[in-house]
PDB file of C-alpha atoms in Angstrom:
ATOM      1  CA  ASP C   1       0.000   0.000   0.000  1.00 72.00           C
ATOM      2  CA  ALA C   2       1.145   3.530  -0.708  1.00 71.00           C
ATOM      3  CA  ASP C   3       2.326   5.032   2.537  1.00 94.00           C
ATOM      4  CA  VAL C   4       4.160   7.791   4.382  1.00 97.00           C
ATOM      5  CA  THR C   5       7.314   6.572   6.138  1.00 97.00           C
ATOM      6  CA  GLN C   6       9.299   8.396   8.782  1.00 98.00           C
ATOM      7  CA  THR C   7      12.804   7.579   9.984  1.00 97.00           C
ATOM      8  CA  PRO C   8      13.917   7.215  12.682  1.00 97.00           C
ATOM      9  CA  ARG C   9      10.889   6.210  14.778  1.00 97.00           C
ATOM     10  CA  ASN C  10      12.609   7.113  18.025  1.00 97.00           C
ATOM     11  CA  ARG C  11      15.667   9.218  18.697  1.00 97.00           C
ATOM     12  CA  ILE C  12      17.455  10.491  21.764  1.00 97.00           C
ATOM     13  CA  THR C  13      19.962  13.269  21.192  1.00 97.00           C
ATOM     14  CA  LYS C  14      21.977  15.708  23.254  1.00 97.00           C
ATOM     15  CA  THR C  15      21.489  19.445  23.532  1.00 98.00           C
ATOM     16  CA  GLY C  16      23.353  21.295  20.801  1.00 97.00           C
ATOM     17  CA  LYS C  17      23.491  18.387  18.361  1.00 97.00           C
ATOM     18  CA  ARG C  18      22.232  18.620  14.791  1.00 97.00           C
ATOM     19  CA  ILE C  19      19.587  16.097  13.906  1.00 97.00           C
ATOM     20  CA  MET C  20      17.607  15.276  10.782  1.00 98.00           C
ATOM     21  CA  LEU C  21      14.232  13.582  10.622  1.00 98.00           C
ATOM     22  CA  GLU C  22      13.324  12.063   7.292  1.00 98.00           C
ATOM     23  CA  CYS C  23      10.032  11.501   5.546  1.00 98.00           C
ATOM     24  CA  SER C  24       9.365   9.650   2.331  1.00 98.00           C
ATOM     25  CA  GLN C  25       6.082   8.865   0.613  1.00 97.00           C
ATOM     26  CA  THR C  26       4.884   6.549  -2.118  1.00 96.00           C
ATOM     27  CA  LYS C  27       1.495   8.230  -2.545  1.00 96.00           C
ATOM     28  CA  GLY C  28       2.631  10.478  -5.368  1.00 95.00           C
ATOM     29  CA  HIS C  29       1.399  13.560  -3.512  1.00 95.00           C
ATOM     30  CA  ASP C  30       2.843  16.987  -4.209  1.00 94.00           C
ATOM     31  CA  ARG C  31       2.082  18.465  -0.782  1.00 95.00           C
ATOM     32  CA  MET C  32       4.096  17.556   2.287  1.00 97.00           C
ATOM     33  CA  TYR C  33       3.943  18.865   5.854  1.00 97.00           C
ATOM     34  CA  TRP C  34       5.829  18.618   9.134  1.00 98.00           C
ATOM     35  CA  TYR C  35       3.858  18.841  12.392  1.00 97.00           C
ATOM     36  CA  ARG C  36       4.908  18.773  16.017  1.00 97.00           C
ATOM     37  CA  GLN C  37       2.670  17.213  18.670  1.00 97.00           C
ATOM     38  CA  ASP C  38       2.917  18.107  22.350  1.00 93.00           C
ATOM     39  CA  PRO C  39       0.395  16.943  24.959  1.00 82.00           C
ATOM     40  CA  GLY C  40      -2.460  19.463  25.165  1.00 79.00           C
ATOM     41  CA  LEU C  41      -1.142  21.527  22.262  1.00 80.00           C
ATOM     42  CA  GLY C  42      -2.437  19.520  19.368  1.00 89.00           C
ATOM     43  CA  LEU C  43      -0.630  19.385  16.049  1.00 94.00           C
ATOM     44  CA  GLN C  44       1.358  22.495  15.268  1.00 94.00           C
ATOM     45  CA  LEU C  45       2.506  23.129  11.699  1.00 94.00           C
ATOM     46  CA  ILE C  46       6.271  23.627  11.392  1.00 96.00           C
ATOM     47  CA  TYR C  47       6.845  23.797   7.615  1.00 96.00           C
ATOM     48  CA  TYR C  48       4.991  22.806   4.490  1.00 95.00           C
ATOM     49  CA  SER C  49       5.843  22.349   0.833  1.00 96.00           C
ATOM     50  CA  PHE C  50       3.494  22.307  -2.144  1.00 94.00           C
ATOM     51  CA  ASP C  51       6.122  21.138  -4.628  1.00 92.00           C
ATOM     52  CA  VAL C  52       9.873  20.615  -4.855  1.00 92.00           C
ATOM     53  CA  LYS C  53      10.588  24.320  -5.340  1.00 92.00           C
ATOM     54  CA  ASP C  54       8.120  25.560  -2.732  1.00 94.00           C
ATOM     55  CA  ILE C  55       8.882  25.795   1.012  1.00 96.00           C
ATOM     56  CA  ASN C  56       6.711  27.706   3.490  1.00 94.00           C
ATOM     57  CA  LYS C  57       6.991  28.442   7.194  1.00 94.00           C
ATOM     58  CA  GLY C  58       4.222  27.252   9.432  1.00 92.00           C
ATOM     59  CA  GLU C  59       3.130  28.294  12.925  1.00 90.00           C
ATOM     60  CA  ILE C  60       6.328  27.334  14.769  1.00 95.00           C
ATOM     61  CA  SER C  61       9.291  27.316  12.342  1.00 96.00           C
ATOM     62  CA  ASP C  62      11.904  28.911  14.622  1.00 96.00           C
ATOM     63  CA  GLY C  63      14.737  26.478  15.375  1.00 96.00           C
ATOM     64  CA  TYR C  64      13.828  24.202  12.454  1.00 97.00           C
ATOM     65  CA  SER C  65      14.735  23.979   8.765  1.00 97.00           C
ATOM     66  CA  VAL C  66      13.541  21.718   5.972  1.00 98.00           C
ATOM     67  CA  SER C  67      14.696  20.334   2.657  1.00 97.00           C
ATOM     68  CA  ARG C  68      12.500  18.977  -0.146  1.00 97.00           C
ATOM     69  CA  GLN C  69      14.937  16.734  -1.958  1.00 93.00           C
ATOM     70  CA  ALA C  70      12.367  15.259  -4.342  1.00 95.00           C
ATOM     71  CA  GLN C  71       8.606  14.974  -4.685  1.00 95.00           C
ATOM     72  CA  ALA C  72       8.742  11.955  -2.407  1.00 97.00           C
ATOM     73  CA  LYS C  73      11.170  13.220   0.249  1.00 98.00           C
ATOM     74  CA  PHE C  74      10.860  15.999   2.831  1.00 98.00           C
ATOM     75  CA  SER C  75      13.379  16.273   5.676  1.00 98.00           C
ATOM     76  CA  LEU C  76      13.190  18.264   8.898  1.00 98.00           C
ATOM     77  CA  SER C  77      16.396  19.445  10.605  1.00 98.00           C
ATOM     78  CA  LEU C  78      17.112  20.774  14.046  1.00 96.00           C
ATOM     79  CA  GLU C  79      20.393  22.649  13.654  1.00 92.00           C
ATOM     80  CA  SER C  80      21.113  22.819  17.391  1.00 96.00           C
ATOM     81  CA  ALA C  81      18.647  20.752  19.381  1.00 97.00           C
ATOM     82  CA  ILE C  82      17.313  22.060  22.693  1.00 97.00           C
ATOM     83  CA  PRO C  83      15.274  20.210  25.364  1.00 97.00           C
ATOM     84  CA  ASN C  84      12.009  22.038  24.603  1.00 96.00           C
ATOM     85  CA  GLN C  85      12.102  20.482  21.126  1.00 97.00           C
ATOM     86  CA  THR C  86      11.364  17.147  22.767  1.00 97.00           C
ATOM     87  CA  ALA C  87       8.109  16.096  21.109  1.00 97.00           C
ATOM     88  CA  LEU C  88       6.404  13.725  18.700  1.00 97.00           C
ATOM     89  CA  TYR C  89       6.947  14.788  15.094  1.00 98.00           C
ATOM     90  CA  PHE C  90       4.635  13.836  12.242  1.00 98.00           C
ATOM     91  CA  CYS C  91       5.106  14.125   8.519  1.00 98.00           C
ATOM     92  CA  ALA C  92       1.972  14.287   6.374  1.00 97.00           C
ATOM     93  CA  THR C  93       1.107  14.443   2.683  1.00 97.00           C
ATOM     94  CA  SER C  94      -1.904  15.476   0.627  1.00 94.00           C
ATOM     95  CA  ALA C  95      -2.703  15.461  -3.057  1.00 92.00           C
ATOM     96  CA  ARG C  96      -3.998  19.050  -3.221  1.00 88.00           C
ATOM     97  CA  ALA C  97      -5.749  21.702  -1.153  1.00 86.00           C
ATOM     98  CA  GLY C  98      -8.974  20.549   0.423  1.00 86.00           C
ATOM     99  CA  THR C  99      -8.154  16.856   0.458  1.00 90.00           C
ATOM    100  CA  GLU C 100      -7.234  14.325   3.110  1.00 92.00           C
ATOM    101  CA  ALA C 101      -3.828  14.572   4.753  1.00 95.00           C
ATOM    102  CA  PHE C 102      -2.120  11.216   5.351  1.00 97.00           C
ATOM    103  CA  PHE C 103       0.236  10.981   8.309  1.00 97.00           C
ATOM    104  CA  GLY C 104       3.407   9.006   8.845  1.00 97.00           C
ATOM    105  CA  GLN C 105       3.868   6.849  11.955  1.00 97.00           C
ATOM    106  CA  GLY C 106       5.611   9.648  13.825  1.00 97.00           C
ATOM    107  CA  THR C 107       9.120  10.196  15.221  1.00 97.00           C
ATOM    108  CA  ARG C 108       9.501  10.512  18.965  1.00 97.00           C
ATOM    109  CA  LEU C 109      12.422  12.859  19.629  1.00 97.00           C
ATOM    110  CA  THR C 110      13.973  13.363  23.043  1.00 97.00           C
ATOM    111  CA  VAL C 111      16.590  16.052  23.585  1.00 97.00           C
ATOM    112  CA  VAL C 112      18.588  15.625  26.809  1.00 97.00           C
TER     113      VAL C 112
ATOM    114  CA  GLY H   1      -2.749  33.484  10.175  1.00 74.00           C
ATOM    115  CA  GLU H   2      -5.419  30.874  10.686  1.00 82.00           C
ATOM    116  CA  ASN H   3      -6.308  29.940  14.247  1.00 90.00           C
ATOM    117  CA  VAL H   4      -8.512  27.023  15.284  1.00 95.00           C
ATOM    118  CA  GLU H   5     -10.035  26.770  18.754  1.00 96.00           C
ATOM    119  CA  GLN H   6     -11.387  23.414  19.946  1.00 97.00           C
ATOM    120  CA  HIS H   7     -13.571  22.606  22.966  1.00 97.00           C
ATOM    121  CA  PRO H   8     -13.728  20.781  25.255  1.00 97.00           C
ATOM    122  CA  SER H   9     -10.203  19.524  25.849  1.00 96.00           C
ATOM    123  CA  THR H  10     -11.517  16.432  27.623  1.00 97.00           C
ATOM    124  CA  LEU H  11     -14.905  14.735  27.416  1.00 98.00           C
ATOM    125  CA  SER H  12     -16.161  11.727  29.315  1.00 98.00           C
ATOM    126  CA  VAL H  13     -19.428  10.011  28.379  1.00 98.00           C
ATOM    127  CA  GLN H  14     -21.224   6.785  29.167  1.00 98.00           C
ATOM    128  CA  GLU H  15     -21.414   4.146  26.490  1.00 98.00           C
ATOM    129  CA  GLY H  16     -24.452   4.778  24.333  1.00 98.00           C
ATOM    130  CA  ASP H  17     -24.550   8.514  24.986  1.00 98.00           C
ATOM    131  CA  SER H  18     -23.763  11.172  22.392  1.00 98.00           C
ATOM    132  CA  ALA H  19     -20.597  13.269  22.264  1.00 98.00           C
ATOM    133  CA  VAL H  20     -20.205  16.702  20.723  1.00 98.00           C
ATOM    134  CA  ILE H  21     -16.931  18.514  20.023  1.00 98.00           C
ATOM    135  CA  LYS H  22     -16.920  22.101  18.808  1.00 98.00           C
ATOM    136  CA  CYS H  23     -14.402  24.165  16.843  1.00 98.00           C
ATOM    137  CA  THR H  24     -14.147  27.720  15.660  1.00 97.00           C
ATOM    138  CA  TYR H  25     -11.801  29.107  13.042  1.00 96.00           C
ATOM    139  CA  SER H  26     -10.549  32.586  12.237  1.00 93.00           C
ATOM    140  CA  ASP H  27      -9.820  32.645   8.484  1.00 90.00           C
ATOM    141  CA  SER H  28     -13.051  33.319   6.610  1.00 90.00           C
ATOM    142  CA  ALA H  29     -11.369  32.018   3.431  1.00 90.00           C
ATOM    143  CA  SER H  30     -11.055  28.496   4.889  1.00 92.00           C
ATOM    144  CA  ASN H  31     -13.110  26.033   2.894  1.00 92.00           C
ATOM    145  CA  TYR H  32     -12.131  22.553   4.090  1.00 94.00           C
ATOM    146  CA  PHE H  33     -12.818  21.158   7.572  1.00 96.00           C
ATOM    147  CA  PRO H  34     -11.605  17.647   8.381  1.00 97.00           C
ATOM    148  CA  TRP H  35     -11.795  15.707  11.636  1.00 98.00           C
ATOM    149  CA  TYR H  36      -9.067  13.273  12.671  1.00 98.00           C
ATOM    150  CA  LYS H  37      -9.048  10.518  15.277  1.00 98.00           C
ATOM    151  CA  GLN H  38      -5.824   9.532  17.007  1.00 97.00           C
ATOM    152  CA  GLU H  39      -5.785   6.364  19.043  1.00 96.00           C
ATOM    153  CA  LEU H  40      -3.116   5.915  21.683  1.00 92.00           C
ATOM    154  CA  GLY H  41       0.310   5.462  20.100  1.00 91.00           C
ATOM    155  CA  LYS H  42      -1.055   5.723  16.567  1.00 94.00           C
ATOM    156  CA  ARG H  43      -1.020   8.309  13.812  1.00 96.00           C
ATOM    157  CA  PRO H  44      -3.999  10.652  13.249  1.00 97.00           C
ATOM    158  CA  GLN H  45      -6.496   9.320  10.703  1.00 97.00           C
ATOM    159  CA  LEU H  46      -9.314  11.098   8.918  1.00 97.00           C
ATOM    160  CA  ILE H  47     -12.800  10.130  10.057  1.00 98.00           C
ATOM    161  CA  ILE H  48     -14.941  12.687   8.256  1.00 97.00           C
ATOM    162  CA  ASP H  49     -14.572  16.002   6.452  1.00 96.00           C
ATOM    163  CA  ILE H  50     -16.818  18.749   5.152  1.00 94.00           C
ATOM    164  CA  ARG H  51     -16.414  21.494   2.602  1.00 90.00           C
ATOM    165  CA  SER H  52     -17.757  25.005   2.775  1.00 83.00           C
ATOM    166  CA  ASN H  53     -20.521  24.415   0.246  1.00 81.00           C
ATOM    167  CA  VAL H  54     -22.147  21.841   2.553  1.00 81.00           C
ATOM    168  CA  GLY H  55     -23.839  22.492   5.899  1.00 90.00           C
ATOM    169  CA  GLU H  56     -23.946  18.944   7.248  1.00 94.00           C
ATOM    170  CA  LYS H  57     -22.487  15.546   6.471  1.00 94.00           C
ATOM    171  CA  LYS H  58     -23.188  12.197   8.087  1.00 96.00           C
ATOM    172  CA  ASP H  59     -21.436   8.837   8.054  1.00 95.00           C
ATOM    173  CA  GLN H  60     -23.123   6.178  10.171  1.00 96.00           C
ATOM    174  CA  ARG H  61     -22.706   7.280  13.812  1.00 97.00           C
ATOM    175  CA  ILE H  62     -20.684  10.400  13.119  1.00 98.00           C
ATOM    176  CA  ALA H  63     -21.813  13.711  11.667  1.00 98.00           C
ATOM    177  CA  VAL H  64     -20.273  17.101  11.136  1.00 98.00           C
ATOM    178  CA  THR H  65     -22.061  20.433  10.907  1.00 97.00           C
ATOM    179  CA  LEU H  66     -20.686  23.699   9.570  1.00 96.00           C
ATOM    180  CA  ASN H  67     -21.882  27.258  10.145  1.00 95.00           C
ATOM    181  CA  LYS H  68     -19.790  29.456   7.838  1.00 93.00           C
ATOM    182  CA  THR H  69     -21.393  32.668   9.016  1.00 93.00           C
ATOM    183  CA  ALA H  70     -20.392  32.015  12.612  1.00 94.00           C
ATOM    184  CA  LYS H  71     -17.181  30.199  11.611  1.00 95.00           C
ATOM    185  CA  HIS H  72     -18.155  27.196  13.738  1.00 96.00           C
ATOM    186  CA  PHE H  73     -18.077  23.485  12.975  1.00 97.00           C
ATOM    187  CA  SER H  74     -18.896  20.537  15.191  1.00 98.00           C
ATOM    188  CA  LEU H  75     -18.441  16.767  15.372  1.00 98.00           C
ATOM    189  CA  HIS H  76     -21.307  14.668  16.669  1.00 98.00           C
ATOM    190  CA  ILE H  77     -20.871  11.026  17.661  1.00 98.00           C
ATOM    191  CA  THR H  78     -24.034   9.112  18.531  1.00 98.00           C
ATOM    192  CA  GLU H  79     -24.372   5.802  20.372  1.00 98.00           C
ATOM    193  CA  THR H  80     -20.787   6.016  21.594  1.00 98.00           C
ATOM    194  CA  GLN H  81     -18.803   2.810  22.082  1.00 97.00           C
ATOM    195  CA  PRO H  82     -15.610   2.141  24.064  1.00 96.00           C
ATOM    196  CA  GLU H  83     -13.639   1.970  20.799  1.00 97.00           C
ATOM    197  CA  ASP H  84     -14.558   5.608  20.170  1.00 98.00           C
ATOM    198  CA  SER H  85     -12.178   6.522  23.019  1.00 98.00           C
ATOM    199  CA  ALA H  86      -9.346   8.524  21.434  1.00 97.00           C
ATOM    200  CA  VAL H  87      -8.118  12.059  20.854  1.00 97.00           C
ATOM    201  CA  TYR H  88     -10.079  13.925  18.186  1.00 98.00           C
ATOM    202  CA  PHE H  89      -8.687  16.868  16.236  1.00 97.00           C
ATOM    203  CA  CYS H  90     -10.521  19.365  14.098  1.00 97.00           C
ATOM    204  CA  ALA H  91      -8.689  21.276  11.384  1.00 96.00           C
ATOM    205  CA  ALA H  92      -9.310  24.087   8.940  1.00 95.00           C
ATOM    206  CA  GLY H  93      -7.931  24.233   5.425  1.00 91.00           C
ATOM    207  CA  GLY H  94      -6.393  27.691   5.268  1.00 73.00           C
ATOM    208  CA  SER H  95      -6.514  30.118   2.372  1.00 67.00           C
ATOM    209  CA  GLN H  96      -2.951  29.048   1.492  1.00 73.00           C
ATOM    210  CA  GLY H  97      -3.943  25.391   1.303  1.00 77.00           C
ATOM    211  CA  ASN H  98      -2.273  24.328   4.545  1.00 87.00           C
ATOM    212  CA  LEU H  99      -4.072  22.576   7.415  1.00 90.00           C
ATOM    213  CA  ILE H 100      -4.226  24.160  10.882  1.00 91.00           C
ATOM    214  CA  PHE H 101      -5.341  21.907  13.727  1.00 94.00           C
ATOM    215  CA  GLY H 102      -7.132  22.512  16.986  1.00 95.00           C
ATOM    216  CA  LYS H 103      -5.547  21.384  20.252  1.00 95.00           C
ATOM    217  CA  GLY H 104      -7.538  18.168  20.424  1.00 96.00           C
ATOM    218  CA  THR H 105     -10.258  16.619  22.584  1.00 97.00           C
ATOM    219  CA  LYS H 106      -9.600  13.487  24.600  1.00 97.00           C
ATOM    220  CA  LEU H 107     -12.808  11.467  24.530  1.00 98.00           C
ATOM    221  CA  SER H 108     -13.318   8.709  27.073  1.00 98.00           C
ATOM    222  CA  VAL H 109     -16.282   6.369  26.683  1.00 98.00           C
ATOM    223  CA  LYS H 110     -17.045   4.449  29.866  1.00 96.00           C
ATOM    224  CA  PRO H 111     -18.629   0.996  29.554  1.00 92.00           C
TER     225      PRO H 111
END
């Protein structure tokens, strides 16, 4: 089945380290998103991309950067991780505006 | 930018009762309103959605209503069952085509 795959699934890293979370999809969707989930705060949009040449900041982009390497790949980087970036991160894709977003399994990141 | 408010944050009902979750949005240009269910340890999954040209949509025990004038939309679950226990998120499709989510409602259905 076409899916959205995130790697790694779990990661523990130290404060100040650079870390990259990867997302790949086999759905053939142009639109890709990165969300952060904290308890009680819902899903907050970090960055989104509508095609390979399009990158947009979301609600909480500070401290994060992204790269859209291909239609199927969208990576999220933390240049210098800090403890309050400890969270569950989800990648999602959609075919176009106004259609269902499909989520990856999530990456649980812990910054110590 | 778009802002989505969701209430209540927690909801506890008895099995068989109805549950209602309400959301408001700020961007009058929003035209797509999905609802997602997230079971413990799982990814969010779409359960129902509605577009701005429709006032109500129903799928078995779940229904969504939309009031564009008031910028309100609601999820209604009837005849709740223990497997309905989960976190539910509303979202609004912004004018730029992104999706902004509410903070979620943790629904507990007691047998």
